[in-house]
Short mmCIF file of C-alpha atoms in Angstrom, two decimals:
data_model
loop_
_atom_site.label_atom_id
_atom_site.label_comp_id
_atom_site.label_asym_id
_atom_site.label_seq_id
_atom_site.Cartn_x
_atom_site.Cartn_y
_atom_site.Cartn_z
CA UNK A 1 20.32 30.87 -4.59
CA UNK A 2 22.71 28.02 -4.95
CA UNK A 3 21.52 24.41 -5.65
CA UNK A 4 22.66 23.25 -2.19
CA UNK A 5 20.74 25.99 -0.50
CA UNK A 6 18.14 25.79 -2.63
CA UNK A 7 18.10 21.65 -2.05
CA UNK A 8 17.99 22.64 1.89
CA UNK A 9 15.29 24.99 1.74
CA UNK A 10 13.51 22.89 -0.10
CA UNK A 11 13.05 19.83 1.58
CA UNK A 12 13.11 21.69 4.90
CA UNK A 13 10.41 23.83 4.19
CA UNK A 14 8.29 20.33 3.11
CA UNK A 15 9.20 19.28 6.87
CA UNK A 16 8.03 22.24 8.08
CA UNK A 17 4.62 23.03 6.53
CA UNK A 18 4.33 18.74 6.98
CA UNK A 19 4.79 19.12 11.39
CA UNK A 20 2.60 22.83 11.12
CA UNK A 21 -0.61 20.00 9.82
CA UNK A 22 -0.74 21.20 6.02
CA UNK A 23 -1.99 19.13 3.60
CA UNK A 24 1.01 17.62 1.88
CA UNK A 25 -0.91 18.46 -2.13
CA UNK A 26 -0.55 22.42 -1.04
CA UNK A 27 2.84 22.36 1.12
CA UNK A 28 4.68 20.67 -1.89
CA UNK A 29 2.83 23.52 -4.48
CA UNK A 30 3.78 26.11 -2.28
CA UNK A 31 7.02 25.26 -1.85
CA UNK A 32 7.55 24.94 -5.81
CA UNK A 33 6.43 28.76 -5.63
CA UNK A 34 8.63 30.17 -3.26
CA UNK A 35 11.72 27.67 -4.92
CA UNK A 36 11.41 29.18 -8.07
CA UNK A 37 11.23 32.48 -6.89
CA UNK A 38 14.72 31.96 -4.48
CA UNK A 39 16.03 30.07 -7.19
CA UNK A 40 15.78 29.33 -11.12
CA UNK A 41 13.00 32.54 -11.16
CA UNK A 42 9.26 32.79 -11.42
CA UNK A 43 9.70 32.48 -15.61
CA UNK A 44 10.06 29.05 -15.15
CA UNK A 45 6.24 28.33 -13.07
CA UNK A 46 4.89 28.50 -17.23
CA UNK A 47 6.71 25.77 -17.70
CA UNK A 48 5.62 24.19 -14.98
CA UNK A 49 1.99 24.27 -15.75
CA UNK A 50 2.65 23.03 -19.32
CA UNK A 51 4.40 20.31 -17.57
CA UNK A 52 1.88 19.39 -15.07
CA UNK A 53 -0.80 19.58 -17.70
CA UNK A 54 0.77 18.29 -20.93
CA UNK A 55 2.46 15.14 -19.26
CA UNK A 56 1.41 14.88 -15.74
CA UNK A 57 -2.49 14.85 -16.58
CA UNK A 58 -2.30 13.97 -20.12
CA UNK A 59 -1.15 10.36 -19.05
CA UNK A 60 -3.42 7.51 -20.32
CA UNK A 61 -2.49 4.97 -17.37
CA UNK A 62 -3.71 7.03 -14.95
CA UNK A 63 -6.99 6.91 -15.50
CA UNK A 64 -6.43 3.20 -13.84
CA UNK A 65 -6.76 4.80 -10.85
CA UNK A 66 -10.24 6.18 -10.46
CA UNK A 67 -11.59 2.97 -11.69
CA UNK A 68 -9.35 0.75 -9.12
CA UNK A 69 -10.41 3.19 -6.30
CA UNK A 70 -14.09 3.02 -7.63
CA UNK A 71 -13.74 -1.10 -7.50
CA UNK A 72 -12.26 -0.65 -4.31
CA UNK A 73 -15.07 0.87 -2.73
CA UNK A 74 -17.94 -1.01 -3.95
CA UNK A 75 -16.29 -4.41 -3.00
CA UNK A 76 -16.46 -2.56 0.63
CA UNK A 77 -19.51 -1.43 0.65
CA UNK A 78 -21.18 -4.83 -0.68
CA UNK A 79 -20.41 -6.46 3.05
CA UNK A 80 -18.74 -9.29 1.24
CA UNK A 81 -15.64 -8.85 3.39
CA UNK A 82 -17.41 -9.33 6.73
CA UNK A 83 -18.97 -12.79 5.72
CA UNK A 84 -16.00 -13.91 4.15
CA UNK A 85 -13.45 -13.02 7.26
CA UNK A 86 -16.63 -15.35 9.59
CA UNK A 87 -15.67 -18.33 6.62
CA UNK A 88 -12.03 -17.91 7.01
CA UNK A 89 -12.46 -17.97 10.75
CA UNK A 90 -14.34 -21.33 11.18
CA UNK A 91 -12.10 -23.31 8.50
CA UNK A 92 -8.93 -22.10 10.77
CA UNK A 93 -11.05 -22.69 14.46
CA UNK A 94 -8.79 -25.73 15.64
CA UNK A 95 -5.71 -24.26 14.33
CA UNK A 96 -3.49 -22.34 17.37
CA UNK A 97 -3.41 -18.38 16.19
CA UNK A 98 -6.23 -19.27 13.43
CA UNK A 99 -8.06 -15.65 14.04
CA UNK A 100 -4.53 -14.33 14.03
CA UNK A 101 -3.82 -16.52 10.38
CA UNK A 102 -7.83 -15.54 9.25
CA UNK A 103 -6.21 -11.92 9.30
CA UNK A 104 -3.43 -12.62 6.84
CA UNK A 105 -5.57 -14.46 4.97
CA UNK A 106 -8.09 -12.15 4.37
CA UNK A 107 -6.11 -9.25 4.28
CA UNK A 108 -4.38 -10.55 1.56
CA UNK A 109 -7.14 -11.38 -0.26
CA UNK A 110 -9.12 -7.51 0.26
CA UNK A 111 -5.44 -6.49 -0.83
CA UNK A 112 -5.71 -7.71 -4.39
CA UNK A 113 -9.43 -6.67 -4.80
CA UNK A 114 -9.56 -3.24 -2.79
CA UNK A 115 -5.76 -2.27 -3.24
CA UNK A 116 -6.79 1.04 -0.53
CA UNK A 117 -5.14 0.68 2.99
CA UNK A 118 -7.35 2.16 5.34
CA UNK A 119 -10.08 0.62 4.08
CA UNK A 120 -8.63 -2.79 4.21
CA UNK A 121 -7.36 -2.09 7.64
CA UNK A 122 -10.64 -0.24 9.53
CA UNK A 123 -12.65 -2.98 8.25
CA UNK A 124 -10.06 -5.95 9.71
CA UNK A 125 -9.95 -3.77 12.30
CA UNK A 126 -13.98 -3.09 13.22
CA UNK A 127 -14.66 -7.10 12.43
CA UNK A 128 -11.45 -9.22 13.56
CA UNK A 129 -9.69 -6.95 16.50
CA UNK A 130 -12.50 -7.33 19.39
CA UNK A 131 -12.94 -11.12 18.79
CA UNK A 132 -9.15 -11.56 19.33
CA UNK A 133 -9.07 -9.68 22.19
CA UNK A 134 -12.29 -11.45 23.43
CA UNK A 135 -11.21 -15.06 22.61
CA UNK A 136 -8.09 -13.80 24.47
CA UNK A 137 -5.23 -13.16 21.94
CA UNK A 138 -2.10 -10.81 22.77
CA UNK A 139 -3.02 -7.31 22.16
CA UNK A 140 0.18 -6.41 20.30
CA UNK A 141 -0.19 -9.67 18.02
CA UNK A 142 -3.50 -8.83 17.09
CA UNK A 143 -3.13 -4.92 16.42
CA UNK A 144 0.31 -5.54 14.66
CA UNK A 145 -1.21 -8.67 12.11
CA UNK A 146 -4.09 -6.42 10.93
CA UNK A 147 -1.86 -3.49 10.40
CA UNK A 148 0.94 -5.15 8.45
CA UNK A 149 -1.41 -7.68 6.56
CA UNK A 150 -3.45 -4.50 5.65
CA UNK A 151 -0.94 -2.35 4.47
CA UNK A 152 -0.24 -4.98 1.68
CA UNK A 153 -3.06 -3.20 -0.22
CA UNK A 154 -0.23 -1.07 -1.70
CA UNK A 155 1.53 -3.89 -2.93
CA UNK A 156 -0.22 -6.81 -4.07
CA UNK A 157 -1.71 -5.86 -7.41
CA UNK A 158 -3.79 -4.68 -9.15
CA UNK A 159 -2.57 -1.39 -6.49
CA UNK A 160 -2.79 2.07 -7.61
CA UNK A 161 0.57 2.77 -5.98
CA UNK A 162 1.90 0.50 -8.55
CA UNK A 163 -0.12 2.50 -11.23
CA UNK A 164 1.43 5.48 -10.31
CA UNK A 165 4.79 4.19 -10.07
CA UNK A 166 4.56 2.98 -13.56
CA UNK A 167 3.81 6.06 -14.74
CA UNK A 168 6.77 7.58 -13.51
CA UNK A 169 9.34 4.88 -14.25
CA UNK A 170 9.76 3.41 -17.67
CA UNK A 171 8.35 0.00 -16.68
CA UNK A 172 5.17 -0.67 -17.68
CA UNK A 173 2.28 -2.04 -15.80
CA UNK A 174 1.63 -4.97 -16.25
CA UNK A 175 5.75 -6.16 -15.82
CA UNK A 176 5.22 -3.81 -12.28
CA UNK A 177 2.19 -5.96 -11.29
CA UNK A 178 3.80 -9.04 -12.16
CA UNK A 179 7.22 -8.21 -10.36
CA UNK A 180 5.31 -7.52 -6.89
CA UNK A 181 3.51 -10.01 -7.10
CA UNK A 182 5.66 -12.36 -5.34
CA UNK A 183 7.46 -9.93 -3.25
CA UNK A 184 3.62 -9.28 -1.62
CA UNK A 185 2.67 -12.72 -1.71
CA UNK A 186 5.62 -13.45 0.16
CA UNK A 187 5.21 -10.63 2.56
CA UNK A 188 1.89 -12.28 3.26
CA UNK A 189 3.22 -16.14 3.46
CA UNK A 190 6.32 -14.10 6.19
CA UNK A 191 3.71 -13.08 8.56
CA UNK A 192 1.45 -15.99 8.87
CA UNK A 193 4.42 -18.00 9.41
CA UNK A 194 5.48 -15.41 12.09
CA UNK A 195 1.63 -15.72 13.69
CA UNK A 196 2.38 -19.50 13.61
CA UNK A 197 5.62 -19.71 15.19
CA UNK A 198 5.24 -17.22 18.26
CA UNK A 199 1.69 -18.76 18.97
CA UNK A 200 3.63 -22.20 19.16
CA UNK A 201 6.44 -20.90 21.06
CA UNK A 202 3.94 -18.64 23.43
CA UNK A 203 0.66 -20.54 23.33
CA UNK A 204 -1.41 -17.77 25.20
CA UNK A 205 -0.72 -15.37 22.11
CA UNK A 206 -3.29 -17.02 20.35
CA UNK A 207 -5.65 -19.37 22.18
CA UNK A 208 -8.15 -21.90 19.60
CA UNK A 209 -11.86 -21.49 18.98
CA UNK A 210 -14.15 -22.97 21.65
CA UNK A 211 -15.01 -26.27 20.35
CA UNK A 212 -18.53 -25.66 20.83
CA UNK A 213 -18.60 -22.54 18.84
CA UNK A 214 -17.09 -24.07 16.28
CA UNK A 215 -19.65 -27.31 16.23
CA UNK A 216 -22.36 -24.91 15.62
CA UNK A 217 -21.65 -24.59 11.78
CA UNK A 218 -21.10 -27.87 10.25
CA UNK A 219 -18.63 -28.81 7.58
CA UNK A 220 -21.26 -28.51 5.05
CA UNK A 221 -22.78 -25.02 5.97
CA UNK A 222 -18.66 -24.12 6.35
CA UNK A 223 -18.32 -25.34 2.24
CA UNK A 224 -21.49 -23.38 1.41
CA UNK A 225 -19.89 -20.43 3.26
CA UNK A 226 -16.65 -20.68 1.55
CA UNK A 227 -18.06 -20.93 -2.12
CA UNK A 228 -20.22 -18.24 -1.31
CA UNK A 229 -18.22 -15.25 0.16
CA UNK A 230 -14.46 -16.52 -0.73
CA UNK A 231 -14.98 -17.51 -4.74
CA UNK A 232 -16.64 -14.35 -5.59
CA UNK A 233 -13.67 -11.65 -4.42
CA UNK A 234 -11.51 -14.35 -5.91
CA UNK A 235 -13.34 -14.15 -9.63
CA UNK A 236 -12.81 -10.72 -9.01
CA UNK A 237 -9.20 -10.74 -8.99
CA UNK A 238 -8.73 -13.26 -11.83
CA UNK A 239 -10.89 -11.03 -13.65
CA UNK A 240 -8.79 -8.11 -13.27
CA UNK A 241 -4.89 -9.68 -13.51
CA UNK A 242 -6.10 -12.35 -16.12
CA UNK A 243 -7.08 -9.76 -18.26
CA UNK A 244 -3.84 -7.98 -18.00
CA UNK A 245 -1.36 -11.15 -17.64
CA UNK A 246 -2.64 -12.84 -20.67
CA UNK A 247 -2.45 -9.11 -22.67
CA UNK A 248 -6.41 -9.27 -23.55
CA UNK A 249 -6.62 -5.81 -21.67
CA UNK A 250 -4.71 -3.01 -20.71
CA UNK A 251 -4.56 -1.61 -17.08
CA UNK A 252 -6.69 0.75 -17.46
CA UNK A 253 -9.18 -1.46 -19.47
CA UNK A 254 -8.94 -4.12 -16.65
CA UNK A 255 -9.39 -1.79 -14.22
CA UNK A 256 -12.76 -0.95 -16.08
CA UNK A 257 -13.67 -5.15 -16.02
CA UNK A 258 -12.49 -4.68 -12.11
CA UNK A 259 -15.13 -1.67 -11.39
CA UNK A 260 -17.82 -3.80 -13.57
CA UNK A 261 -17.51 -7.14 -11.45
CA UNK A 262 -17.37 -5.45 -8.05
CA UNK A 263 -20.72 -3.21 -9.29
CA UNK A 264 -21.84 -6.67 -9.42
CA UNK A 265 -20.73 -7.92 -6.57
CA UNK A 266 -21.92 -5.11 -4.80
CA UNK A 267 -25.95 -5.54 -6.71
CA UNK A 268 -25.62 -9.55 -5.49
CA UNK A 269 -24.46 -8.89 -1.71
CA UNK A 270 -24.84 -5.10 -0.60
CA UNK A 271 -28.11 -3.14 0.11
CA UNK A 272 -28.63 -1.91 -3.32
CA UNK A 273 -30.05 1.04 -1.97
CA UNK A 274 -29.12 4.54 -4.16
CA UNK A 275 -27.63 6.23 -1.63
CA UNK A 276 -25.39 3.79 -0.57
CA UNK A 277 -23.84 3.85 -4.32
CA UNK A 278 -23.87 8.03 -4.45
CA UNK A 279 -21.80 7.61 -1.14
CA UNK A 280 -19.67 5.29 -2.50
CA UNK A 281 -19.25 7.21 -5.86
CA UNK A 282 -18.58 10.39 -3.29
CA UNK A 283 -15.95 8.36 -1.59
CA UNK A 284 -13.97 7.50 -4.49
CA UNK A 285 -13.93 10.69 -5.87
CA UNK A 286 -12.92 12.32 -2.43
CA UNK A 287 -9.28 9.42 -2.89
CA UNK A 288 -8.83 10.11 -6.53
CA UNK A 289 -9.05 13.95 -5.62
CA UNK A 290 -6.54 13.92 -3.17
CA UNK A 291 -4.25 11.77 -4.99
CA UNK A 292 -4.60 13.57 -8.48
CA UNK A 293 -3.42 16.74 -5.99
CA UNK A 294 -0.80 15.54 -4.14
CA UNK A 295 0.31 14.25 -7.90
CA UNK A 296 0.13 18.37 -9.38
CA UNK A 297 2.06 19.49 -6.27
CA UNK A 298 5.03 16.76 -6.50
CA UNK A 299 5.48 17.41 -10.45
CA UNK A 300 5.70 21.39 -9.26
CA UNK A 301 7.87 20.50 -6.72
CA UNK A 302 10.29 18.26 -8.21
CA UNK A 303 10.07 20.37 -11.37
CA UNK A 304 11.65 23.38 -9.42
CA UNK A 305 13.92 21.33 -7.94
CA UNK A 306 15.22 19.86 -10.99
CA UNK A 307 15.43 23.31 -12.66
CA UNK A 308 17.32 25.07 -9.81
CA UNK A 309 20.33 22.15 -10.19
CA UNK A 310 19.14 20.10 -6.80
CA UNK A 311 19.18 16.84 -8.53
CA UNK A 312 22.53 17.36 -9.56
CA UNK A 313 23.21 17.95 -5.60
CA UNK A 314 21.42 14.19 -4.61
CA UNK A 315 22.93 12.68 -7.36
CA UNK A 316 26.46 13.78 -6.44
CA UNK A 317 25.88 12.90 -3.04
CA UNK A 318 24.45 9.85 -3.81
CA UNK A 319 27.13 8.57 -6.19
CA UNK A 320 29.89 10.00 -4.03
CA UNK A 321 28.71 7.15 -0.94
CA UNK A 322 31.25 4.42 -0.23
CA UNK A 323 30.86 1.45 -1.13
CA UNK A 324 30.07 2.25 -5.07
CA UNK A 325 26.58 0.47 -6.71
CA UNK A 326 25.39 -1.19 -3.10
CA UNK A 327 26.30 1.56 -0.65
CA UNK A 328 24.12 4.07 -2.95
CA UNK A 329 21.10 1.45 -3.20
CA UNK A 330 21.15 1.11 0.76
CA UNK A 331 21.46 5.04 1.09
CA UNK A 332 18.79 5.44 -1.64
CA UNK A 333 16.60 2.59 -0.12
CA UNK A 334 17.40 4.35 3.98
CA UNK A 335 16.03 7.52 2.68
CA UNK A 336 12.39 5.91 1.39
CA UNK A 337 12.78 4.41 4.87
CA UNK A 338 13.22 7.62 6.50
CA UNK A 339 10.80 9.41 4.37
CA UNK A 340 7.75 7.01 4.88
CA UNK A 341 8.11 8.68 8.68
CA UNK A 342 6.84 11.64 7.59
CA UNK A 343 5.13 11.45 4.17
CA UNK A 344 2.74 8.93 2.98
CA UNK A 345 3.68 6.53 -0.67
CA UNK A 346 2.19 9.46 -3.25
CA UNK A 347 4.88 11.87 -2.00
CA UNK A 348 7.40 10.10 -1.68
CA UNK A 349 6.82 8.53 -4.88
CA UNK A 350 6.28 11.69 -6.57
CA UNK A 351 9.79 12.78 -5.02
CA UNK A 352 12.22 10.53 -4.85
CA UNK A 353 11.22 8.62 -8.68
CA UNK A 354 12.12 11.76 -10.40
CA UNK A 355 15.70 12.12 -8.66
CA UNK A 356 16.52 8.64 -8.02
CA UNK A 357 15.38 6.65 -11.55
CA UNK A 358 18.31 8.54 -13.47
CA UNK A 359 20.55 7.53 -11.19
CA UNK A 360 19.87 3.77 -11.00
CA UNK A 361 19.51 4.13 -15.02
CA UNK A 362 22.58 5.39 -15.04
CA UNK A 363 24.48 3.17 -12.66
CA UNK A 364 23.42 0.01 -14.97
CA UNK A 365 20.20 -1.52 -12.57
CA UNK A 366 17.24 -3.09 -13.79
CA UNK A 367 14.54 -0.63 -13.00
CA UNK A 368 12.09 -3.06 -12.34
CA UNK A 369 14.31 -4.79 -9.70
CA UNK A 370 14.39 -1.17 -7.68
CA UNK A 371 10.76 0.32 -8.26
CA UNK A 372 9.67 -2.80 -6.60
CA UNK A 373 12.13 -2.35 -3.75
CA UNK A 374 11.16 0.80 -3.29
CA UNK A 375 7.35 -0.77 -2.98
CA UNK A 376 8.19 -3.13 -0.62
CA UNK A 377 10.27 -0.29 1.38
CA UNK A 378 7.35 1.71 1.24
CA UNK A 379 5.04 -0.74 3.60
CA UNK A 380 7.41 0.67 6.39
CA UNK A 381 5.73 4.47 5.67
CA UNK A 382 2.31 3.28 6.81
CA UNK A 383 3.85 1.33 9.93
CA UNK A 384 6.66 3.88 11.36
CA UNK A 385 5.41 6.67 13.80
CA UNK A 386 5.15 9.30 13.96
CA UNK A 387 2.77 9.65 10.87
CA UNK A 388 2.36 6.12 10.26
CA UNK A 389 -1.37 6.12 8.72
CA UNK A 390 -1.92 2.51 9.86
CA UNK A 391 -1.17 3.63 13.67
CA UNK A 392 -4.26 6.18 13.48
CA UNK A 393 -6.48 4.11 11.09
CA UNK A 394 -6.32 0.97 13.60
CA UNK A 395 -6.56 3.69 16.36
CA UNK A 396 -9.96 5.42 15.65
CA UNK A 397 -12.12 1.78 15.45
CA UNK A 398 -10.01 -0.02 18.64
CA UNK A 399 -11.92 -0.42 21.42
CA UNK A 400 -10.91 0.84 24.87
CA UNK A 401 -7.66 -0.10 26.12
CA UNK A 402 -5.50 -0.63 23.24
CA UNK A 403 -2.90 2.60 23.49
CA UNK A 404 -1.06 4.06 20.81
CA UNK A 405 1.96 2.88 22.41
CA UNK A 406 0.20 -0.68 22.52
CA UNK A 407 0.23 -0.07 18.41
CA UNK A 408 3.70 1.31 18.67
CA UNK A 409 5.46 -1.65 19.84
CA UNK A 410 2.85 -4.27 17.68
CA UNK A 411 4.71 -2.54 14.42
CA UNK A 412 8.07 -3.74 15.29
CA UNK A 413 8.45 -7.17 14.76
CA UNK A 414 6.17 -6.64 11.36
CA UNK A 415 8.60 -3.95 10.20
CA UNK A 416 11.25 -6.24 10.74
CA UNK A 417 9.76 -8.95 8.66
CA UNK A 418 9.69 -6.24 5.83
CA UNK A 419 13.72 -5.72 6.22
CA UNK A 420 14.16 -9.23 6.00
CA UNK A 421 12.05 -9.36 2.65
CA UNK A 422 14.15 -6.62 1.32
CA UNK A 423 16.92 -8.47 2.37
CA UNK A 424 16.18 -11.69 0.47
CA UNK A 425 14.93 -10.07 -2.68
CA UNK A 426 18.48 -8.14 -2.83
CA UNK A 427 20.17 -11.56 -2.90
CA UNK A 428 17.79 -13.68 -5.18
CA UNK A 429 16.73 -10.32 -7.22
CA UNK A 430 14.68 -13.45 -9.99
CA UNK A 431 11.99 -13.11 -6.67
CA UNK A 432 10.95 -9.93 -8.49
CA UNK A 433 12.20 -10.40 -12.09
CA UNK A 434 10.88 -14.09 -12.89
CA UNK A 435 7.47 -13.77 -12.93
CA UNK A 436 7.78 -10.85 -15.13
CA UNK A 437 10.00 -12.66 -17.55
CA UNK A 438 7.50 -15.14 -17.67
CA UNK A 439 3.98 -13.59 -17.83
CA UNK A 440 5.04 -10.31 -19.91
CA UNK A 441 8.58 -10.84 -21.64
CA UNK A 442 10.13 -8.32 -19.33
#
């Protein structure tokens, strides 16, 4: 089989088996079968394995994510989150959209201590989404806050996205988690502004606090609130980039100082009961599973590909767009877009790093610059139906009357606030490069 056809069976049969229900780990490993079979020949699946587990599993920095994941679920399961959303949510009372802004907040906050999306987002969802629509907020404004703000999990470090993405790319960690750190911070400081403006411009979008409700907490018990439930997650992500930004630890070694703290957090504010930790040790190793197999399956895949000349065939086509260095970032950039419509971050990742880092490599871009990019893009994948995970996380805790379609149009204005982030970091690139430069030496 040619490397065209062999390209177009390829990523056609991952459509398929992806709209049939198949779990993405076994539709991408059974693809890499059949493609070496049709094309380079079943002598090359020895390879493969050696591949998968000389390099693939063999790599130090992912054992980062276990431990993240494993900090990610006991800082959920300690309640912490629930108290310190009811903090957030008096200090804001007399401000116009403040539940709204209490989302952003928060979200941002779970997003650099849990770093996992649905969790983030079916907890915002289960504590902040009836209260808005009680208190009388706009249904789409309140669905579409909790599912962008939530999504920044993926983003804002310490995220195992980011993890995995440096283990692919030949940036290292710690310059990755200090290069998206502003572009998520910034994400985060683009939405609250957008939950202050349209609650200014349309005042019913986000009606304030009763005063009354508010006077039953007084600014002291509010301080006492706030040093209790706010200062602890925030210890908890010093803890964790300190240790990496000032080069005392290693990823994975912070992420080991991450799972320690939230253990702790979790002994101080959860139930403390046994089997609330087995579940929680269940849980995590349910994630890390899936990820670890999705991770096999994309190395198979992508090492088929490789081998049976379809990189060549992107590349070419890439390189041949008009428009030289830009118009093949924007095609290369369109495609995540298109791609987080159909397969969630650890495929694409897995996929497109693999064919696309050459090319940028080779074209003369800092690396850095695009696996961020490609980050940011990637919020989109968990906002964009039809497989938008964000859609069907917020979906299974609403309460009656908020429609998928209701969720459908909340996304929009959200996704466009990630295309104008893109936009701005492709004109002042030092948003992503500075902090780097200054924290790691990048």
């Amino acid at each position: 089989m040619s490397p065209e056809m062999l390209t177009l069976f390829m990523f056609g049969g991952l459509l398929v088996g992806l709209f049939m229900g198949h779990p993405l780990a076994f539709v991408l490993g059974g693809i890499a079968v059949l493609g070496a079979w049709l094309g380079p020949g079943a002598k090359i699946l020895g390879t493969l394995i050696n591949n998968i587990y000389g390099n693939a599993m063999d790599n130090y920095v992912l054992v980062a994510i276990p431990l993240f994941i494993l900090m990610a679920r006991f800082l959920n399961d300690s309640g912490v989150t629930e108290k310190m959303f009811e903090a957030m949510r008096l200090l804001l009372a007399n401000l116009r959209g403040g539940l709204a802004l209490t989302v952003v907040l928060v979200s941002v906050l779970l997003a650099a201590t849990t770093g996992i999306v649905g969790a983030s987002i079916a907890v915002m969802g289960m504590i902040a989404l009836v209260p808005m629509l009680k208190y009388g907020y706009n249904k789409e404004l309140s669905s579409g806050v909790i599912m962008a703000s939530g999504c920044l999990g993926i983003l804002i470090p310490p995220s195992i996205m980011l993890i995995l993405m440096a283990s692919y790319s030949p940036v290292s960690v710690g310059a990755l988690f200090a290069g998206a750190l502003v572009p998520g911070l910034l994400l985060g400081v683009m939405y609250a502004l957008y939950v202050l403006i349209i609650c200014h411009v349309k005042p019913s979008y986000g009606p304030l606090v009763p005063a009354e409700e508010r006077a039953e907490t007084s600014t002291r018990e509010l301080l006492v609130m706030l040093a209790k439930y706010v200062l602890p997650p925030m210890s908890l992500i010093l803890g964790v980039l300190g240790a990496l930004f000032t080069g005392i630890a290693t990823a994975t070694e912070a992420s080991a100082i991450g799972v320690t703290i939230a253990f702790l957090l979790f002994l101080i504010f959860g139930d403390r009961k046994a089997s609330t930790c087995y579940r929680t040790l269940i849980d995590a190793s349910k994630t890390t599973t899936m990820v670890m197999l999705v991770l096999v399956g994309a190395t198979a895949f992508t090492g088929v590909f490789s081998r049976g000349g379809g990189m060549t065939v992107i590349s070419d086509l890439v390189l041949a767009m008009p428009g030289g260095t830009t118009g093949a970032l924007i095609l290369m950039l369109f495609l995540v877009f298109l791609l987080g419509m159909f397969l969630d971050w650890t495929g694409i990742v897995l996929l497109s790093f693999p064919i696309m880092l050459p090319i940028i490599e080779s074209m003369g871009i800092d690396v850095l610059w695009f696996v961020v990019m490609v980050a940011v893009v990637l919020q989109t994948s968990f906002l964009t139906p039809p497989f938008g995970y964000a859609l069907f996380y917020l979906k299974g805790v609403a309460p009656k009357g908020v429609e998928i379609v209701d969720l459908y149009k909340a996304v929009i204005p959200f996704v466009a606030l990630i295309v104008l982030a893109c936009i701005l970091m492709a004109f002042f690139p030092w948003l992503i490069t500075g902090l780097p430069s200054i924290l790691v030496g990048y």
